[in-house]
Amino acid sequence: MQHPDDIGITPLGQRPPTPLVRVRKVLVGAWLSRHCDKPAWQLPIFATWKSRVYARKGAQIKVGQRLYLGDAPTVLGDVSRGMAPIIELDEGATLDIRGKSIFGAGTKVLVGPGGTVTIGDRTFFDGDSRVICFNSVTIGERCGIAWEVTIMDAHWHRMDDQNKTNEPVTIGDHVWIGAGAKIMAGVTVGDGAVIAAGAIVTNDVPARALVGGIPARVIREDVQWYD
C-alpha cells in the first residue's frame, strides 16, 4: 500500500499536492512521531496539519513502517467531512501499526488505560470512523474500512441485571467493512469476510462470508472481494 500522494492519485476537482504541502506533512509527522517507538527522523508518521495525537504517561505508538494520517481520497474525492484524524491514548495504552496504514480524515482511535489496538499492514480507514478500545481490538492485514464505521470492545451499559465486561474484538485479514457498519464487543470476524453497509455485527462472522442487516446475518458464503 502506498500513500495517495506517492502514487499520484488526483481525485476529481483536486490538484496534485504541492511541494509545500508535502513538506508540511513531513514537519507535522515529525512532531507527532515523538509519541512513537522509532526516532522522529525516521518519520514513522506522515500527517496533514489537522492531525492530532494525545498520549498520556506510558502510552506509545508502535509503527512497523509508516502511519499516514488525514488522507484517503476515493477516485471521486474525499468522502469524509474533513475533520481532524485523532489518536488518543490513555496511560499505558498502545497503538501497534504492523507495517503501513492510512487513517483518513475524521478517523478517531481512542484507547483506554493499558489497552491495545493492533492494526495489520496495508489496512486503511476511508475516514470519519471510530475505534474505541478499553482492552483489546485487533484488525488484520489488507482490510478496507469505509467511512463512518464504529469498532468497539465495550458493552457500555447493562440490561436486566446482566453485568457484561468488555470483550476483545478481532477482525481477520482482508476484511471489507462497509460504510456505517458497527462491530460490537466480543465479535470475531473471519478472514476475507464482507460486512455490508449499515450492518450491526453482534455475533462472530465466518471467514469469507457476506453479512448484513440489524443484527447482521449471513447473506452469502464463500465470497471474494478485490482491492
XYZ file of N, CA and C in Angstrom:
681
model
N 0.839 -1.190 0.000
C 0.000 0.000 0.000
C 0.872 1.237 0.000
N 0.567 2.178 -0.873
C 1.263 3.438 -0.902
C 0.303 4.561 -0.562
N 0.862 5.642 -0.054
C 0.048 6.797 0.263
C -0.438 7.455 -1.019
N -1.666 8.035 -1.035
C -2.179 8.662 -2.254
C -1.219 9.679 -2.863
N -0.529 10.455 -2.030
C 0.430 11.417 -2.569
C 1.542 10.737 -3.352
N 1.910 9.519 -2.919
C 3.055 8.840 -3.503
C 2.734 8.122 -4.809
N 1.445 7.859 -5.067
C 1.099 7.142 -6.291
C 0.363 8.024 -7.284
N 0.313 9.328 -6.995
C -0.198 10.269 -7.972
C -1.697 10.288 -8.144
N -2.467 9.822 -7.150
C -3.922 9.887 -7.248
C -4.365 11.336 -7.115
N -5.127 11.820 -8.089
C -5.662 13.169 -8.039
C -7.170 13.092 -8.172
N -7.914 13.066 -7.055
C -9.367 12.985 -7.137
C -9.946 14.131 -7.944
N -11.131 13.918 -8.507
C -11.775 14.936 -9.313
C -11.909 16.230 -8.523
N -11.575 17.347 -9.157
C -11.711 18.640 -8.519
C -10.563 18.999 -7.602
N -9.554 18.136 -7.482
C -8.417 18.426 -6.625
C -7.136 18.478 -7.454
N -6.224 19.300 -7.008
C -4.930 19.402 -7.655
C -3.926 18.482 -6.975
N -2.884 18.057 -7.694
C -1.839 17.257 -7.049
C -1.213 18.044 -5.903
N -0.762 17.365 -4.857
C -0.162 18.076 -3.722
C 1.089 18.829 -4.140
N 1.228 20.030 -3.642
C 2.392 20.846 -3.948
C 3.563 20.434 -3.059
N 4.779 20.800 -3.455
C 5.931 20.512 -2.581
C 5.766 21.096 -1.187
N 5.127 22.267 -1.085
C 4.918 22.883 0.224
C 4.015 22.025 1.095
N 2.948 21.455 0.501
C 2.041 20.586 1.251
C 2.789 19.360 1.758
N 3.613 18.774 0.910
C 4.366 17.592 1.324
C 5.340 17.919 2.448
N 5.996 19.078 2.355
C 6.922 19.483 3.414
C 6.168 19.671 4.729
N 4.976 20.270 4.649
C 4.182 20.477 5.854
C 3.796 19.143 6.489
N 3.454 18.158 5.655
C 3.110 16.836 6.187
C 4.304 16.177 6.862
N 5.471 16.397 6.304
C 6.689 15.863 6.916
C 6.917 16.506 8.284
N 6.768 17.823 8.349
C 7.018 18.531 9.603
C 6.007 18.140 10.677
N 4.717 18.085 10.295
C 3.691 17.674 11.256
C 3.924 16.229 11.696
N 4.255 15.368 10.728
C 4.520 13.974 11.051
C 5.696 13.815 11.996
N 6.739 14.596 11.761
C 7.921 14.516 12.635
C 7.566 14.925 14.064
N 6.719 15.936 14.201
C 6.299 16.378 15.528
C 5.466 15.306 16.220
N 4.516 14.715 15.506
C 3.672 13.682 16.102
C 4.445 12.395 16.358
N 5.515 12.186 15.616
C 6.299 10.958 15.756
C 7.024 10.862 17.088
N 7.009 11.939 17.849
C 7.647 11.865 19.169
C 6.948 10.879 20.085
N 5.720 10.485 19.734
C 4.984 9.508 20.528
C 5.279 8.067 20.095
N 6.110 7.899 19.079
C 6.347 6.568 18.507
C 7.564 5.898 19.120
N 7.668 4.594 18.849
C 8.804 3.831 19.351
C 10.034 4.001 18.471
N 9.881 4.703 17.345
C 11.006 4.985 16.455
C 11.393 6.451 16.577
N 12.649 6.783 16.281
C 13.038 8.197 16.319
C 12.302 9.005 15.266
N 12.040 10.277 15.584
C 11.245 11.134 14.703
C 11.874 11.301 13.332
N 13.210 11.243 13.246
C 13.856 11.460 11.951
C 13.544 10.340 10.959
N 13.089 9.188 11.449
C 12.663 8.109 10.555
C 11.247 8.329 10.020
N 10.559 9.332 10.545
C 9.226 9.738 10.111
C 8.235 8.570 10.113
N 8.005 7.944 11.265
C 7.002 6.866 11.311
C 5.578 7.369 11.064
N 5.339 8.663 11.289
C 4.037 9.260 10.996
C 4.200 10.338 9.936
N 3.287 10.354 8.963
C 3.244 11.356 7.884
C 1.831 11.913 7.925
N 1.661 13.221 8.205
C 0.338 13.689 8.619
C -0.038 15.054 8.044
N -1.351 15.238 7.842
C -1.880 16.541 7.484
C -1.848 17.454 8.708
N -1.987 18.758 8.470
C -1.805 19.728 9.556
C -2.877 19.625 10.636
N -4.050 19.070 10.316
C -5.106 18.925 11.321
C -4.877 17.751 12.265
N -4.007 16.841 11.914
C -3.848 15.590 12.657
C -3.422 15.849 14.105
N -3.953 15.023 15.012
C -3.640 15.189 16.425
C -3.349 13.831 17.068
N -2.368 13.827 17.967
C -2.073 12.656 18.791
C -1.960 13.122 20.235
N -2.740 12.489 21.125
C -2.682 12.791 22.552
C -2.316 11.511 23.273
N -1.215 11.542 24.002
C -0.737 10.329 24.679
C -0.366 10.648 26.121
N -0.958 9.897 27.044
C -0.630 10.079 28.446
C 0.578 9.230 28.829
N 0.957 9.307 30.075
C 2.160 8.653 30.562
C 2.170 7.167 30.227
N 3.275 6.716 29.669
C 3.461 5.301 29.373
C 2.807 4.828 28.093
N 2.063 5.700 27.411
C 1.429 5.316 26.149
C 2.430 5.420 25.005
N 2.214 4.609 23.955
C 3.114 4.692 22.817
C 2.444 4.195 21.550
N 3.009 4.632 20.431
C 2.594 4.152 19.120
C 3.754 3.372 18.523
N 3.489 2.112 18.182
C 4.489 1.288 17.514
C 4.165 1.279 16.026
N 5.138 1.603 15.206
C 4.905 1.681 13.766
C 5.949 0.847 13.044
N 5.478 -0.189 12.330
C 6.398 -1.034 11.583
C 7.062 -0.287 10.445
N 6.241 0.423 9.642
C 6.791 1.192 8.528
C 6.326 2.646 8.575
N 5.025 2.888 8.336
C 4.552 4.274 8.394
C 3.047 4.328 8.596
N 2.616 5.319 9.374
C 1.201 5.621 9.588
C 0.899 6.959 8.925
N -0.045 6.946 7.972
C -0.457 8.167 7.283
C -1.752 8.664 7.903
N -1.770 9.918 8.311
C -2.940 10.497 8.951
C -3.547 11.587 8.075
N -4.833 11.445 7.759
C -5.578 12.539 7.162
C -5.845 12.478 5.685
N -5.341 11.495 4.967
C -5.570 11.409 3.531
C -6.037 10.020 3.157
N -7.201 9.937 2.532
C -7.687 8.669 1.983
C -8.742 8.972 0.922
N -8.381 9.707 -0.136
C -9.382 10.086 -1.142
C -9.789 8.919 -2.022
N -11.051 8.914 -2.429
C -11.511 7.983 -3.456
C -11.269 8.622 -4.815
N -11.618 7.918 -5.886
C -11.422 8.482 -7.225
C -12.344 9.678 -7.463
N -13.373 9.838 -6.625
C -14.275 10.986 -6.740
C -13.957 12.080 -5.735
N -12.929 11.878 -4.931
C -12.566 12.857 -3.919
C -12.764 12.315 -2.520
N -12.580 13.177 -1.532
C -12.720 12.768 -0.139
C -14.182 12.525 0.209
N -14.464 11.411 0.858
C -15.827 11.116 1.288
C -16.059 11.562 2.730
N -14.996 11.869 3.442
C -15.133 12.314 4.829
C -15.511 13.790 4.864
N -15.815 14.258 6.082
C -16.204 15.658 6.259
C -15.016 16.569 6.527
N -13.817 16.028 6.412
C -12.622 16.847 6.548
C -12.212 17.166 7.969
N -12.745 16.424 8.938
C -12.371 16.660 10.330
C -10.966 16.114 10.605
N -10.432 16.478 11.760
C -9.091 16.036 12.115
C -9.054 14.547 12.440
N -8.046 13.814 11.943
C -7.809 12.459 12.453
C -7.168 12.573 13.831
N -7.684 11.810 14.784
C -7.237 11.952 16.173
C -6.912 10.592 16.766
N -5.776 10.520 17.449
C -5.402 9.340 18.227
C -5.293 9.781 19.676
N -6.049 9.121 20.569
C -5.995 9.422 21.998
C -5.633 8.150 22.755
N -4.510 8.201 23.451
C -4.015 7.039 24.188
C -3.943 7.372 25.674
N -4.679 6.610 26.477
C -4.637 6.821 27.928
C -3.359 6.185 28.485
N -3.190 6.242 29.791
C -1.959 5.757 30.423
C -1.690 4.303 30.065
N -0.472 4.033 29.598
C -0.057 2.668 29.286
C -0.691 2.067 28.047
N -1.456 2.850 27.286
C -2.116 2.337 26.084
C -1.132 2.207 24.932
N -1.478 1.324 23.978
C -0.605 1.079 22.833
C -1.417 1.038 21.548
N -0.925 1.725 20.532
C -1.409 1.570 19.160
C -0.280 0.936 18.375
N -0.524 -0.257 17.848
C 0.512 -1.046 17.183
C 0.177 -1.173 15.699
N 0.929 -0.465 14.855
C 0.734 -0.497 13.411
C 1.746 -1.477 12.825
N 1.274 -2.610 12.295
C 2.175 -3.669 11.843
C 2.558 -3.488 10.371
N 3.124 -2.362 10.036
C 3.514 -2.094 8.652
C 3.098 -0.699 8.269
N 2.311 -0.557 7.185
C 1.780 0.731 6.752
C 0.270 0.742 6.941
N -0.255 1.930 7.269
C -1.699 2.081 7.404
C -2.087 3.523 7.136
N -3.327 3.724 6.653
C -3.867 5.055 6.419
C -5.091 5.260 7.291
N -5.114 6.370 8.036
C -6.297 6.810 8.770
C -6.820 8.054 8.069
N -7.928 7.945 7.353
C -8.481 9.086 6.652
C -8.969 10.164 7.598
N -9.263 11.342 7.041
C -9.730 12.482 7.835
C -10.931 12.094 8.677
N -10.941 12.552 9.921
C -12.052 12.278 10.813
C -11.990 10.949 11.536
N -11.013 10.112 11.210
C -10.854 8.838 11.922
C -10.375 9.111 13.344
N -10.967 8.426 14.303
C -10.546 8.592 15.694
C -10.284 7.231 16.322
N -9.115 7.098 16.939
C -8.743 5.883 17.674
C -8.588 6.273 19.130
N -9.424 5.686 19.982
C -9.458 6.017 21.399
C -9.150 4.742 22.191
N -8.050 4.760 22.961
C -7.598 3.567 23.667
C -7.510 3.871 25.162
N -8.178 3.049 25.968
C -8.214 3.252 27.406
C -6.939 2.803 28.097
N -6.849 3.004 29.411
C -5.633 2.667 30.165
C -5.211 1.212 29.964
N -3.972 1.027 29.508
C -3.431 -0.318 29.323
C -3.979 -1.077 28.135
N -4.898 -0.485 27.377
C -5.482 -1.156 26.222
C -4.548 -1.192 25.033
N -4.850 -2.072 24.082
C -4.022 -2.213 22.884
C -4.888 -2.322 21.644
N -4.612 -1.476 20.666
C -5.195 -1.591 19.335
C -4.085 -2.007 18.385
N -4.292 -3.118 17.678
C -3.317 -3.629 16.731
C -3.923 -3.592 15.331
N -3.187 -3.014 14.382
C -3.688 -2.875 13.013
C -2.634 -3.425 12.049
N -3.063 -4.333 11.178
C -2.147 -5.007 10.271
C -1.702 -4.147 9.097
N -0.723 -4.653 8.391
C -0.126 -3.957 7.251
C -1.154 -3.720 6.144
N -1.125 -2.536 5.554
C -1.943 -2.139 4.399
C -3.442 -2.099 4.692
N -3.783 -1.894 5.935
C -5.186 -1.670 6.300
C -5.460 -0.174 6.280
N -6.606 0.217 5.722
C -6.893 1.651 5.622
C -8.315 1.967 6.078
N -8.469 3.188 6.597
C -9.758 3.736 7.003
C -10.069 4.910 6.074
N -11.224 4.862 5.380
C -11.578 5.951 4.486
C -11.770 7.268 5.231
N -12.317 7.237 6.428
C -12.497 8.458 7.208
C -13.768 8.445 8.025
N -13.802 9.354 9.033
C -14.967 9.522 9.912
C -15.342 8.233 10.642
N -14.381 7.363 10.893
C -14.643 6.117 11.609
C -14.122 6.204 13.036
N -14.539 5.240 13.860
C -14.138 5.216 15.263
C -13.668 3.823 15.657
N -12.532 3.769 16.346
C -12.092 2.554 17.029
C -12.028 2.908 18.507
N -12.886 2.271 19.299
C -12.976 2.564 20.731
C -12.561 1.309 21.487
N -11.476 1.407 22.212
C -10.871 0.219 22.828
C -10.629 0.438 24.312
N -11.233 -0.433 25.135
C -10.930 -0.449 26.556
C -9.793 -1.426 26.848
N -9.803 -2.572 26.150
C -8.805 -3.608 26.418
C -8.069 -4.059 25.158
N -8.818 -4.583 24.164
C -8.137 -5.163 23.002
C -9.004 -5.112 21.751
N -8.475 -4.472 20.719
C -9.057 -4.505 19.372
C -7.942 -4.859 18.405
N -8.147 -5.922 17.620
C -7.145 -6.363 16.656
C -7.764 -6.385 15.271
N -7.117 -5.704 14.321
C -7.576 -5.648 12.933
C -6.437 -6.171 12.061
N -6.738 -7.099 11.164
C -5.711 -7.771 10.385
C -5.147 -6.952 9.237
N -4.481 -7.659 8.326
C -3.824 -7.027 7.181
C -4.807 -6.825 6.030
N -4.528 -5.816 5.207
C -5.227 -5.551 3.945
C -6.743 -5.407 4.122
N -7.147 -4.829 5.247
C -8.576 -4.585 5.471
C -8.967 -3.232 4.895
N -10.162 -3.183 4.313
C -10.714 -1.938 3.805
C -11.876 -1.508 4.680
N -11.726 -0.363 5.349
C -12.747 0.093 6.290
C -13.328 1.398 5.767
N -14.579 1.368 5.375
C -15.234 2.521 4.766
C -15.529 3.597 5.819
N -16.189 4.681 5.387
C -16.417 5.809 6.271
C -17.548 5.525 7.267
N -17.442 6.217 8.421
C -18.437 6.160 9.490
C -18.649 4.748 10.048
N -17.584 3.980 10.107
C -17.603 2.656 10.743
C -17.234 2.818 12.219
N -17.860 2.022 13.082
C -17.520 2.009 14.504
C -17.106 0.596 14.905
N -15.961 0.497 15.565
C -15.465 -0.776 16.085
C -15.172 -0.565 17.566
N -15.806 -1.364 18.446
C -15.588 -1.133 19.877
C -15.676 -2.428 20.671
N -14.886 -2.482 21.737
C -14.855 -3.682 22.570
C -15.611 -3.495 23.884
N -16.397 -2.432 24.000
C -17.092 -2.116 25.243
C -18.585 -2.373 25.130
N -19.187 -2.875 26.205
C -20.634 -3.049 26.251
C -21.339 -1.787 26.753
N -20.606 -0.916 27.444
C -21.093 0.382 27.906
C -22.190 0.277 28.969
N -23.319 -0.321 28.642
C -24.444 -0.365 29.582
C -24.885 -1.816 29.787
N -25.709 -2.023 30.792
C -26.218 -3.360 31.032
C -27.746 -3.327 31.099
N -28.357 -4.460 30.767
C -29.809 -4.594 30.815
C -30.179 -5.832 31.621
N -31.313 -5.761 32.308
C -31.843 -6.919 33.042
C -30.821 -7.518 33.998
N -30.078 -6.649 34.661
C -29.099 -7.059 35.684
C -27.963 -7.911 35.130
N -27.796 -7.937 33.811
C -26.652 -8.635 33.230
C -25.430 -7.735 33.326
N -24.368 -8.254 33.856
C -23.158 -7.455 34.061
C -22.054 -7.948 33.129
N -22.144 -7.546 31.859
C -21.147 -7.970 30.880
C -19.900 -7.100 30.965
N -18.751 -7.743 30.901
C -17.494 -6.996 30.874
C -17.115 -6.714 29.425
N -16.110 -5.862 29.260
C -15.622 -5.590 27.917
C -15.010 -6.851 27.325
N -15.221 -7.061 26.020
C -14.743 -8.267 25.357
C -13.943 -7.894 24.118
N -12.828 -8.573 23.862
C -11.969 -8.231 22.724
C -12.697 -8.346 21.386
N -12.298 -7.512 20.457
C -12.759 -7.595 19.072
C -11.573 -8.024 18.211
N -11.805 -9.015 17.359
C -10.750 -9.496 16.468
C -11.283 -9.542 15.043
N -10.629 -8.824 14.153
C -11.007 -8.779 12.740
C -9.854 -9.379 11.941
N -10.161 -10.360 11.114
C -9.130 -11.086 10.381
C -8.506 -10.285 9.249
N -7.753 -10.976 8.399
C -7.083 -10.349 7.256
C -8.055 -10.161 6.090
N -7.819 -9.118 5.311
C -8.550 -8.867 4.066
C -10.060 -8.852 4.280
N -10.479 -8.099 5.284
C -11.901 -7.930 5.587
C -12.365 -6.576 5.062
N -13.516 -6.546 4.437
C -14.110 -5.306 3.936
C -15.287 -4.954 4.824
N -15.244 -3.752 5.418
C -16.316 -3.274 6.280
C -16.980 -2.082 5.608
N -18.248 -2.216 5.248
C -18.963 -1.199 4.505
C -19.317 0.025 5.335
N -19.681 1.093 4.643
C -19.966 2.380 5.281
C -21.048 2.261 6.346
N -20.785 2.885 7.495
C -21.773 2.947 8.556
C -21.954 1.680 9.361
N -21.176 0.649 9.100
C -21.301 -0.602 9.855
C -20.761 -0.432 11.273
N -21.214 -1.304 12.166
C -20.761 -1.276 13.552
C -20.391 -2.687 13.988
N -19.179 -2.812 14.524
C -18.677 -4.093 15.033
C -18.669 -3.986 16.548
N -19.453 -4.829 17.206
C -19.657 -4.699 18.640
C -18.709 -5.595 19.439
N -18.717 -5.398 20.745
C -17.808 -6.101 21.650
C -17.955 -7.613 21.545
N -16.808 -8.298 21.640
C -16.788 -9.749 21.658
C -16.859 -10.424 20.314
N -16.890 -9.647 19.236
C -17.055 -10.209 17.895
C -15.702 -10.595 17.290
N -15.685 -11.748 16.610
C -14.548 -12.155 15.790
C -15.021 -12.244 14.343
N -14.314 -11.567 13.450
C -14.643 -11.573 12.016
C -13.568 -12.378 11.293
N -13.966 -13.395 10.553
C -13.018 -14.271 9.877
C -12.367 -13.624 8.670
N -11.262 -14.207 8.225
C -10.516 -13.703 7.073
C -11.406 -13.628 5.834
N -11.250 -12.541 5.066
C -11.926 -12.420 3.788
C -13.405 -12.105 3.863
N -13.931 -11.852 5.051
C -15.361 -11.569 5.204
C -15.705 -10.178 4.682
N -16.987 -9.983 4.367
C -17.502 -8.690 3.916
C -18.670 -8.303 4.819
N -18.586 -7.102 5.399
C -19.643 -6.573 6.247
C -20.395 -5.521 5.438
N -21.671 -5.737 5.191
C -22.446 -4.819 4.364
C -22.612 -3.463 5.050
N -22.816 -2.428 4.237
C -23.020 -1.081 4.757
C -24.198 -1.056 5.720
N -24.016 -0.371 6.842
C -25.078 -0.213 7.816
C -25.323 -1.398 8.721
N -24.581 -2.482 8.552
C -24.792 -3.668 9.383
C -24.363 -3.412 10.823
N -25.047 -4.052 11.752
C -24.635 -4.047 13.153
C -24.273 -5.477 13.516
N -22.990 -5.709 13.744
C -22.466 -7.067 13.929
C -22.345 -7.350 15.423
N -23.161 -8.291 15.901
C -23.170 -8.644 17.320
C -22.687 -10.065 17.570
N -22.526 -10.858 16.490
C -22.064 -12.244 16.610
C -20.894 -12.474 15.665
N -20.154 -13.551 15.899
C -18.988 -13.859 15.075
C -19.384 -14.030 13.610
N -18.461 -13.648 12.728
C -18.678 -13.737 11.281
C -17.727 -14.783 10.708
N -18.231 -15.803 10.000
C -17.348 -16.820 9.425
C -16.425 -16.223 8.363
N -15.325 -16.878 8.118
C -14.420 -16.457 7.054
C -15.141 -16.477 5.709
N -14.862 -15.469 4.882
C -15.373 -15.347 3.511
C -16.907 -15.325 3.439
N -17.539 -14.848 4.510
C -18.995 -14.713 4.496
C -19.369 -13.244 4.280
N -20.485 -13.025 3.599
C -21.083 -11.702 3.471
C -22.219 -11.614 4.480
N -22.142 -10.629 5.383
C -23.193 -10.459 6.373
C -23.787 -9.061 6.252
N -25.058 -8.930 6.619
C -25.719 -7.641 6.581
C -26.963 -7.651 7.439
N -27.488 -6.454 7.721
C -28.709 -6.341 8.487
C -28.485 -5.959 9.931
N -29.605 -5.838 10.675
C -29.582 -5.462 12.083
C -30.455 -6.450 12.854
N -29.873 -7.359 13.637
C -28.433 -7.633 13.705
C -27.962 -8.341 12.437
N -26.672 -8.304 12.177
C -26.134 -8.868 10.940
C -26.288 -10.386 10.904
N -26.678 -10.887 9.732
C -26.799 -12.320 9.497
C -26.088 -12.677 8.195
N -25.732 -13.950 8.057
C -25.031 -14.390 6.845
C -25.979 -14.319 5.650
N -25.526 -13.612 4.600
C -26.298 -13.484 3.363
C -25.762 -14.428 2.294
N -24.454 -14.506 2.214
C -23.797 -15.410 1.265
C -22.558 -15.988 1.901
N -22.137 -17.130 1.393
C -20.908 -17.749 1.868
C -19.899 -17.854 0.734
N -18.652 -18.043 1.103
C -17.556 -18.221 0.146
C -17.475 -17.069 -0.852
N -17.514 -15.834 -0.372
C -17.403 -14.658 -1.232
C -15.934 -14.267 -1.380
N -15.655 -13.520 -2.427
C -14.314 -12.959 -2.642
C -14.475 -11.492 -2.999
N -13.617 -10.673 -2.460
C -13.614 -9.270 -2.841
C -12.203 -8.849 -3.202
N -12.096 -7.773 -3.978
C -10.804 -7.373 -4.523
C -10.539 -5.927 -4.185
N -9.266 -5.624 -3.873
C -8.848 -4.273 -3.519
C -9.085 -3.329 -4.694
